[in-house]
Amino acid sequence: GSSLLLRGMLAFQEDREAFRVIPGVYGNPQTFEPVLDENGKTISNTTGVTPFESHFTKGFGAYGASETNIYDATVYRLREISFGYNFPKSFLNKTPFGNLKLSVSGRNLWFKAPNMLKDLNMDPEVLGFTANSNIQGIELGSTPTTRRFGVNLYATF
């Protein structure tokens, strides 16, 4: 996600050259305490930064401040749904079938991660690397889990 963000590749970033005002308050970088006005209240940040300052670090590379790339991984999903129908014995009397059942199913039909970047379509449950990597909570450009549909016909004679 942060890689797409820093390169301005998400649809909401049409005006990616604009200055950005990062939400927050002014603070003292030595003490990490907020700067207060004459009434003892915090002062909201109004200083704009360029996209370069927002998404790149000074001298190290991409991604800028870590805080801009940390997201709440709340996710809502419709994991699986299945419907089945057993045909009644009266329907099967004049057929060679003893039992007949038809079912349809679907997996990973819908998900919403409301706190992820708009337009990203990232699934927070997908591992960012491989299953044996021991990486948790780090997204490395993975895609959502696959959507699966199935039809099953069960018959006995």
PDB file of C-alpha atoms in Angstrom:
ATOM      1  CA  GLY A   1       0.000   0.000   0.000  1.00  0.00           C
ATOM      2  CA  SER A   2       2.687   2.501   0.933  1.00  0.00           C
ATOM      3  CA  SER A   3       4.514   1.868  -2.339  1.00  0.00           C
ATOM      4  CA  LEU A   4       1.399   2.740  -4.355  1.00  0.00           C
ATOM      5  CA  LEU A   5       0.751   5.735  -2.112  1.00  0.00           C
ATOM      6  CA  LEU A   6       4.218   7.212  -2.427  1.00  0.00           C
ATOM      7  CA  ARG A   7       4.176   6.855  -6.194  1.00  0.00           C
ATOM      8  CA  GLY A   8       0.745   8.490  -6.518  1.00  0.00           C
ATOM      9  CA  MET A   9      -0.822   5.413  -8.126  1.00  0.00           C
ATOM     10  CA  LEU A  10      -4.151   5.371  -6.263  1.00  0.00           C
ATOM     11  CA  ALA A  11      -7.184   6.988  -7.906  1.00  0.00           C
ATOM     12  CA  PHE A  12      -7.785   9.438  -5.064  1.00  0.00           C
ATOM     13  CA  GLN A  13      -4.316  10.924  -5.673  1.00  0.00           C
ATOM     14  CA  GLU A  14      -5.188  12.707  -8.905  1.00  0.00           C
ATOM     15  CA  ASP A  15      -3.616  15.893  -7.569  1.00  0.00           C
ATOM     16  CA  ARG A  16      -0.480  14.178  -6.325  1.00  0.00           C
ATOM     17  CA  GLU A  17       1.736  17.277  -6.653  1.00  0.00           C
ATOM     18  CA  ALA A  18      -0.285  19.323  -4.138  1.00  0.00           C
ATOM     19  CA  PHE A  19       1.052  20.251  -0.727  1.00  0.00           C
ATOM     20  CA  ARG A  20      -0.386  18.184   2.113  1.00  0.00           C
ATOM     21  CA  VAL A  21      -1.158  19.228   5.646  1.00  0.00           C
ATOM     22  CA  ILE A  22      -0.643  16.243   7.918  1.00  0.00           C
ATOM     23  CA  PRO A  23      -3.294  16.091  10.661  1.00  0.00           C
ATOM     24  CA  GLY A  24      -1.917  16.700  14.143  1.00  0.00           C
ATOM     25  CA  VAL A  25      -0.483  19.402  16.347  1.00  0.00           C
ATOM     26  CA  TYR A  26       2.839  21.204  16.538  1.00  0.00           C
ATOM     27  CA  GLY A  27       5.337  19.632  18.908  1.00  0.00           C
ATOM     28  CA  ASN A  28       8.828  19.976  20.296  1.00  0.00           C
ATOM     29  CA  PRO A  29      11.108  17.464  18.502  1.00  0.00           C
ATOM     30  CA  GLN A  30      13.473  17.242  21.507  1.00  0.00           C
ATOM     31  CA  THR A  31      10.854  16.520  24.177  1.00  0.00           C
ATOM     32  CA  PHE A  32       8.032  15.160  21.968  1.00  0.00           C
ATOM     33  CA  GLU A  33       5.659  17.368  23.952  1.00  0.00           C
ATOM     34  CA  PRO A  34       3.012  19.430  22.126  1.00  0.00           C
ATOM     35  CA  VAL A  35       3.608  23.166  21.712  1.00  0.00           C
ATOM     36  CA  LEU A  36       0.896  25.140  23.527  1.00  0.00           C
ATOM     37  CA  ASP A  37      -0.552  28.548  22.705  1.00  0.00           C
ATOM     38  CA  GLU A  38      -1.019  31.409  25.214  1.00  0.00           C
ATOM     39  CA  ASN A  39      -4.214  29.733  26.478  1.00  0.00           C
ATOM     40  CA  GLY A  40      -2.498  26.397  27.142  1.00  0.00           C
ATOM     41  CA  LYS A  41      -4.146  24.682  24.131  1.00  0.00           C
ATOM     42  CA  THR A  42      -2.390  22.619  21.469  1.00  0.00           C
ATOM     43  CA  ILE A  43      -1.822  24.287  18.094  1.00  0.00           C
ATOM     44  CA  SER A  44      -3.159  22.436  15.037  1.00  0.00           C
ATOM     45  CA  ASN A  45      -0.669  21.826  12.271  1.00  0.00           C
ATOM     46  CA  THR A  46      -1.129  24.136   9.262  1.00  0.00           C
ATOM     47  CA  THR A  47       2.265  23.645   7.614  1.00  0.00           C
ATOM     48  CA  GLY A  48       2.041  22.016   4.218  1.00  0.00           C
ATOM     49  CA  VAL A  49       4.644  19.552   2.996  1.00  0.00           C
ATOM     50  CA  THR A  50       5.446  18.445  -0.525  1.00  0.00           C
ATOM     51  CA  PRO A  51       4.595  14.920  -1.678  1.00  0.00           C
ATOM     52  CA  PHE A  52       8.332  14.180  -1.672  1.00  0.00           C
ATOM     53  CA  GLU A  53       8.640  15.200   1.991  1.00  0.00           C
ATOM     54  CA  SER A  54       5.490  13.260   2.809  1.00  0.00           C
ATOM     55  CA  HIS A  55       6.476   9.970   1.174  1.00  0.00           C
ATOM     56  CA  PHE A  56      10.281   9.803   1.149  1.00  0.00           C
ATOM     57  CA  THR A  57      12.828   9.851   3.937  1.00  0.00           C
ATOM     58  CA  LYS A  58      15.835  12.129   3.924  1.00  0.00           C
ATOM     59  CA  GLY A  59      18.688  10.083   2.512  1.00  0.00           C
ATOM     60  CA  PHE A  60      17.351   6.565   3.144  1.00  0.00           C
ATOM     61  CA  GLY A  61      14.721   5.961   0.479  1.00  0.00           C
ATOM     62  CA  ALA A  62      11.018   5.571   0.031  1.00  0.00           C
ATOM     63  CA  TYR A  63       8.073   5.505   2.405  1.00  0.00           C
ATOM     64  CA  GLY A  64       8.672   8.526   4.633  1.00  0.00           C
ATOM     65  CA  ALA A  65       7.294   8.610   8.140  1.00  0.00           C
ATOM     66  CA  SER A  66       6.053   5.247   9.402  1.00  0.00           C
ATOM     67  CA  GLU A  67       2.889   6.814  10.805  1.00  0.00           C
ATOM     68  CA  THR A  68       1.614   7.506   7.303  1.00  0.00           C
ATOM     69  CA  ASN A  69       1.752   3.798   6.468  1.00  0.00           C
ATOM     70  CA  ILE A  70       0.133   2.197   9.520  1.00  0.00           C
ATOM     71  CA  TYR A  71      -3.525   1.207   9.212  1.00  0.00           C
ATOM     72  CA  ASP A  72      -6.209  -0.362  11.344  1.00  0.00           C
ATOM     73  CA  ALA A  73      -6.723  -3.851   9.882  1.00  0.00           C
ATOM     74  CA  THR A  74     -10.423  -4.152  10.771  1.00  0.00           C
ATOM     75  CA  VAL A  75     -12.112  -6.210   8.071  1.00  0.00           C
ATOM     76  CA  TYR A  76     -15.699  -7.296   7.466  1.00  0.00           C
ATOM     77  CA  ARG A  77     -16.274 -10.209   5.135  1.00  0.00           C
ATOM     78  CA  LEU A  78     -18.697 -12.726   3.779  1.00  0.00           C
ATOM     79  CA  ARG A  79     -16.395 -15.732   4.095  1.00  0.00           C
ATOM     80  CA  GLU A  80     -18.590 -18.502   2.774  1.00  0.00           C
ATOM     81  CA  ILE A  81     -22.166 -19.195   1.823  1.00  0.00           C
ATOM     82  CA  SER A  82     -23.756 -22.442   0.681  1.00  0.00           C
ATOM     83  CA  PHE A  83     -27.273 -23.373  -0.384  1.00  0.00           C
ATOM     84  CA  GLY A  84     -28.467 -26.926  -0.944  1.00  0.00           C
ATOM     85  CA  TYR A  85     -31.671 -28.572  -2.025  1.00  0.00           C
ATOM     86  CA  ASN A  86     -32.645 -32.202  -1.418  1.00  0.00           C
ATOM     87  CA  PHE A  87     -35.128 -33.305  -4.071  1.00  0.00           C
ATOM     88  CA  PRO A  88     -38.153 -34.938  -2.442  1.00  0.00           C
ATOM     89  CA  LYS A  89     -38.593 -38.711  -2.730  1.00  0.00           C
ATOM     90  CA  SER A  90     -41.901 -38.178  -4.551  1.00  0.00           C
ATOM     91  CA  PHE A  91     -40.013 -36.347  -7.299  1.00  0.00           C
ATOM     92  CA  LEU A  92     -37.474 -39.182  -7.580  1.00  0.00           C
ATOM     93  CA  ASN A  93     -39.985 -42.096  -7.725  1.00  0.00           C
ATOM     94  CA  LYS A  94     -39.854 -42.470 -11.520  1.00  0.00           C
ATOM     95  CA  THR A  95     -36.091 -41.881 -11.791  1.00  0.00           C
ATOM     96  CA  PRO A  96     -33.144 -44.205 -11.169  1.00  0.00           C
ATOM     97  CA  PHE A  97     -32.024 -42.014  -8.233  1.00  0.00           C
ATOM     98  CA  GLY A  98     -32.394 -42.928  -4.586  1.00  0.00           C
ATOM     99  CA  ASN A  99     -31.304 -39.487  -3.383  1.00  0.00           C
ATOM    100  CA  LEU A 100     -30.516 -36.308  -5.277  1.00  0.00           C
ATOM    101  CA  LYS A 101     -29.061 -33.131  -3.812  1.00  0.00           C
ATOM    102  CA  LEU A 102     -27.963 -29.989  -5.633  1.00  0.00           C
ATOM    103  CA  SER A 103     -25.899 -27.349  -3.855  1.00  0.00           C
ATOM    104  CA  VAL A 104     -24.100 -24.141  -4.801  1.00  0.00           C
ATOM    105  CA  SER A 105     -21.444 -22.415  -2.740  1.00  0.00           C
ATOM    106  CA  GLY A 106     -19.187 -19.405  -2.780  1.00  0.00           C
ATOM    107  CA  ARG A 107     -16.126 -18.430  -0.766  1.00  0.00           C
ATOM    108  CA  ASN A 108     -14.591 -14.976  -0.191  1.00  0.00           C
ATOM    109  CA  LEU A 109     -17.580 -13.319  -1.814  1.00  0.00           C
ATOM    110  CA  TRP A 110     -17.153  -9.868  -0.254  1.00  0.00           C
ATOM    111  CA  PHE A 111     -14.888  -7.987   2.100  1.00  0.00           C
ATOM    112  CA  LYS A 112     -14.534  -4.435   3.296  1.00  0.00           C
ATOM    113  CA  ALA A 113     -11.511  -3.048   5.090  1.00  0.00           C
ATOM    114  CA  PRO A 114     -12.854   0.411   6.026  1.00  0.00           C
ATOM    115  CA  ASN A 115      -9.596   1.775   7.429  1.00  0.00           C
ATOM    116  CA  MET A 116      -7.331   0.887   4.507  1.00  0.00           C
ATOM    117  CA  LEU A 117      -6.410   3.430   1.859  1.00  0.00           C
ATOM    118  CA  LYS A 118      -9.235   4.335  -0.482  1.00  0.00           C
ATOM    119  CA  ASP A 119      -8.886   2.552  -3.857  1.00  0.00           C
ATOM    120  CA  LEU A 120      -6.325   0.065  -2.483  1.00  0.00           C
ATOM    121  CA  ASN A 121      -8.581  -3.031  -2.223  1.00  0.00           C
ATOM    122  CA  MET A 122      -6.163  -4.684   0.188  1.00  0.00           C
ATOM    123  CA  ASP A 123      -7.187  -7.685   2.281  1.00  0.00           C
ATOM    124  CA  PRO A 124      -5.555  -7.394   5.735  1.00  0.00           C
ATOM    125  CA  GLU A 125      -5.884 -11.155   6.307  1.00  0.00           C
ATOM    126  CA  VAL A 126      -3.522 -12.072   3.476  1.00  0.00           C
ATOM    127  CA  LEU A 127       0.068 -12.727   4.494  1.00  0.00           C
ATOM    128  CA  GLY A 128       2.431 -10.214   2.991  1.00  0.00           C
ATOM    129  CA  PHE A 129       5.098 -12.740   2.060  1.00  0.00           C
ATOM    130  CA  THR A 130       4.916 -16.511   2.338  1.00  0.00           C
ATOM    131  CA  ALA A 131       3.262 -18.726   4.915  1.00  0.00           C
ATOM    132  CA  ASN A 132       6.616 -19.851   6.355  1.00  0.00           C
ATOM    133  CA  SER A 133       8.136 -16.366   6.608  1.00  0.00           C
ATOM    134  CA  ASN A 134       6.880 -15.492  10.115  1.00  0.00           C
ATOM    135  CA  ILE A 135       5.898 -12.015   8.885  1.00  0.00           C
ATOM    136  CA  GLN A 136       2.685 -10.796  10.471  1.00  0.00           C
ATOM    137  CA  GLY A 137       1.020  -7.437  10.011  1.00  0.00           C
ATOM    138  CA  ILE A 138       3.286  -6.298   7.179  1.00  0.00           C
ATOM    139  CA  GLU A 139       1.794  -5.835   3.735  1.00  0.00           C
ATOM    140  CA  LEU A 140       4.134  -6.349   0.801  1.00  0.00           C
ATOM    141  CA  GLY A 141       1.848  -5.848  -2.185  1.00  0.00           C
ATOM    142  CA  SER A 142      -0.303  -8.939  -1.775  1.00  0.00           C
ATOM    143  CA  THR A 143      -3.686  -9.286  -3.444  1.00  0.00           C
ATOM    144  CA  PRO A 144      -6.966 -10.325  -1.834  1.00  0.00           C
ATOM    145  CA  THR A 145      -7.788 -13.990  -1.429  1.00  0.00           C
ATOM    146  CA  THR A 146      -9.345 -15.659  -4.442  1.00  0.00           C
ATOM    147  CA  ARG A 147     -13.091 -15.803  -4.867  1.00  0.00           C
ATOM    148  CA  ARG A 148     -14.426 -19.303  -5.450  1.00  0.00           C
ATOM    149  CA  PHE A 149     -17.772 -20.567  -6.715  1.00  0.00           C
ATOM    150  CA  GLY A 150     -18.885 -24.189  -6.744  1.00  0.00           C
ATOM    151  CA  VAL A 151     -21.752 -26.421  -7.813  1.00  0.00           C
ATOM    152  CA  ASN A 152     -22.210 -29.908  -6.392  1.00  0.00           C
ATOM    153  CA  LEU A 153     -24.590 -32.624  -7.498  1.00  0.00           C
ATOM    154  CA  TYR A 154     -24.853 -35.598  -5.171  1.00  0.00           C
ATOM    155  CA  ALA A 155     -26.764 -38.622  -6.382  1.00  0.00           C
ATOM    156  CA  THR A 156     -27.319 -42.183  -5.162  1.00  0.00           C
ATOM    157  CA  PHE A 157     -28.894 -44.978  -7.173  1.00  0.00           C
TER     158      PHE A 157
END
